[in-house]
Each structure stands twice: as C-alpha cells, then as structure tokens.
C-alpha cells in the first residue's frame, strides 16, 4: 500500500476526497490518502501539492517519489531548493476547457464590440455604422502554445479567427500560423488586433510585454492576460492605455493577488479586472491525472507533464 499526502489547503479536501480515492482505484493503485500531520513525512510516497498548501519544505519527505502539482503554473515551487523529487504540473481537461471558455468569451467580446453595444442607451439606431468584420478578418495572437494556449488557439481558429501563435520551440498546429524566436515575436505582435498571453512565469517571460513590445502592436489593440501578472510591465501598460496605443486590457492575473483595492487597474476605464478565475483545476479530472501519474511511477513508466526545472515550466 502506498501513501499519498494531500497537501492542498484543508478546505479543498472535501472536493478532492472522493474523486482522488475513485481515480486511484480506477487506475489500479492501492493507496492510502493522508492529510498533513496525519502521517510521518518519511512515510509518504507521493505529494499532491498546491502552492497554497502547508508543505513548503520537502526535506523531510525522504521517501517521496514525485510531487504532483494541482496547478498548471509552477513558478512558486520550481525554484524551491528543498525539492529534489520530480515535479509534475497539472494539465487537466477541466482546466483547459475553463481557459478555452474564458479566452473565447473575451475575444468575442472584443471582436463584436460588446462593451459599446451594452453601453448604448441613447435611443440612437446605429444601423449604418458599416459592415463589421467577420472572425476571419480579425487577427488574434496567442503568446504560448502549450496545453492551454494551443487549446485556445484551436478553438478560436475553429470559430474562423485568423490565429497566430508564438512559443519557445517551433510548432506545427493545423489552422494556426506558428512563430517562435525574437523575430517571430515581433512579427506576431505587429499584427495582433487581439493579443492573448498564456505564457508561464519564468525569468525569460518577465516583463515580456513592456513599452517596446507594446509599441509593436497595432494602435488600439486589445490584450487578454490569463497567463501570469509578471508577463506585463504594469506601468508600461497603463501608459499605453492612456496613450490609446492599447485600446483595452482584460487582466486575470497580477503581480500581487488579490489586486490591492487602490491599484490603478481597478478604476481604469479601459481595464477589466477578473480575480484569477480564468480556469480552475476540477477535482474529478485533476484526480485522474494525479492517479495516472502515480500508476505510471509505480509501473516504472515516464511521468506525464514533468516540469523542466532548468527552463522553469
Ligand atoms: P505549458 O503547457 O507549459 O505551455 C507554456 C507555453 O509557453 C509553451 O508553448 C512554451 O513554449 C511557451 N513559452 C514558455 N517560455 C517561453 C519563452 N521564453 N518564449 C516563448 N514561449 C515560451 O503551460 P500551460 O498549461 O499552457 O499554462 C500556461 C500558463 O497559464 C501557466 O503557466 C499559468 O501561468 C497560466 N494559467 C493561468 C490560469 C488562470 O486561471 N488564470 C489557470 C491555469 C494556468 P514551448 O511549447 O516551446 O515549450
């Protein structure tokens, strides 16, 4: 019998208890799931981890064979010097579908000009304002073509949008123009009417959207950032919004969360703040990923979604 530690916040245990037990049984893994303080750290075989949970020092977990993160983002754990075990991030169908819905919804909002439509209460029948562009005439750029970025890009492409994606390594995705490298970034930004950022937080992506790169976007472009707050130089974005270079920004993630009430983003007329709700791991589907990785580890098979510690994601 192996021992699995559930090291997320205690309030999440009721949501995960039954799905984890069920998924482990389905995967054919005989396991006892324990909560922090209920078992000696050196008796734990696997750690189901969340950055919000109680485990921050992995040193006492001398027997642990892997740390299985319930979050897609790993920036809060990847640099932990006490972590010597393999670290897996979460790639979960529920998380992916949630992100696809959030991104698609906000892209459609910009594409259709819904904010202006919803604000119309002046009795003016604006029928002759011109023929609006179709999705195929709208250029959307996705920064990051990983599990989430690729799924969002494909969904938008399926709706007909003209989608370009940018990633670190070259990619081929049906229906998406895939770019990489510094020249690829400049090319992608230069025609991004709607820019979506789904990059991880690493030293290389920090402040990727800054005064210089924001200036490459077509004037009036919209930005949607459900990636990480560190991707954006906040002062540069606020200046670009005030100058009209950026038409609107929808921001789900911030350097400091919760976003402090006095932060200028809250009151800015061309910023929409959402409280880090773009996508959540769902207990039923996330538990299956955790169980499958434990099964693999016990069978001597390669782990899924292993984090490259040197790359940082
Ligand atoms: P992922 O599968 O690891 O994909 C990351 C993508 O970013 C990959 O395409 C990668 O390129 C690219 N990338 C990384 N560093 C780069 C660099 N320096 N230059 C160019 N491209 C770079 O991650 P994911 O599962 O799609 O998740 C993406 C991020 O979404 C997470 O890290 C997290 O921060 C965020 N997230 C937010 C929420 C929310 O609720 N707001 C929820 C879940 C996740 P390669 O493909 O070449 O490696």
Coordinates of C-alpha atoms in Angstrom, one line a residue, residues 4-17 20 32-36 44 46-50 53-55 70:
X4 CA -0.3 9.7 -0.8
X5 CA -0.2 13.1 1.0
X6 CA -2.9 15.6 0.1
X7 CA -1.0 18.8 0.6
X8 CA -3.5 21.4 -0.7
X9 CA -5.5 23.8 1.5
X10 CA -7.6 21.9 4.1
X11 CA -10.8 23.5 2.7
X12 CA -10.2 21.8 -0.7
X13 CA -10.1 18.3 0.8
X14 CA -13.8 17.6 0.8
X15 CA -13.8 18.4 -3.0
X16 CA -10.9 16.0 -3.7
X17 CA -11.5 13.2 -1.2
X20 CA -9.0 11.0 -5.6
X32 CA -3.9 5.4 1.5
X33 CA -4.5 9.1 1.2
X34 CA -3.4 11.1 4.3
X35 CA -3.6 14.7 5.3
X36 CA -0.7 16.8 6.7
X44 CA 4.9 9.5 2.2
X46 CA 3.7 10.9 -3.3
X47 CA 2.8 14.5 -2.5
X48 CA -0.3 16.0 -4.1
X49 CA 0.8 19.6 -3.9
X50 CA -0.6 23.1 -4.1
X53 CA -1.0 24.2 0.9
X54 CA 1.0 23.6 4.1
X55 CA 4.1 21.9 2.6
X70 CA -2.6 20.6 -8.7

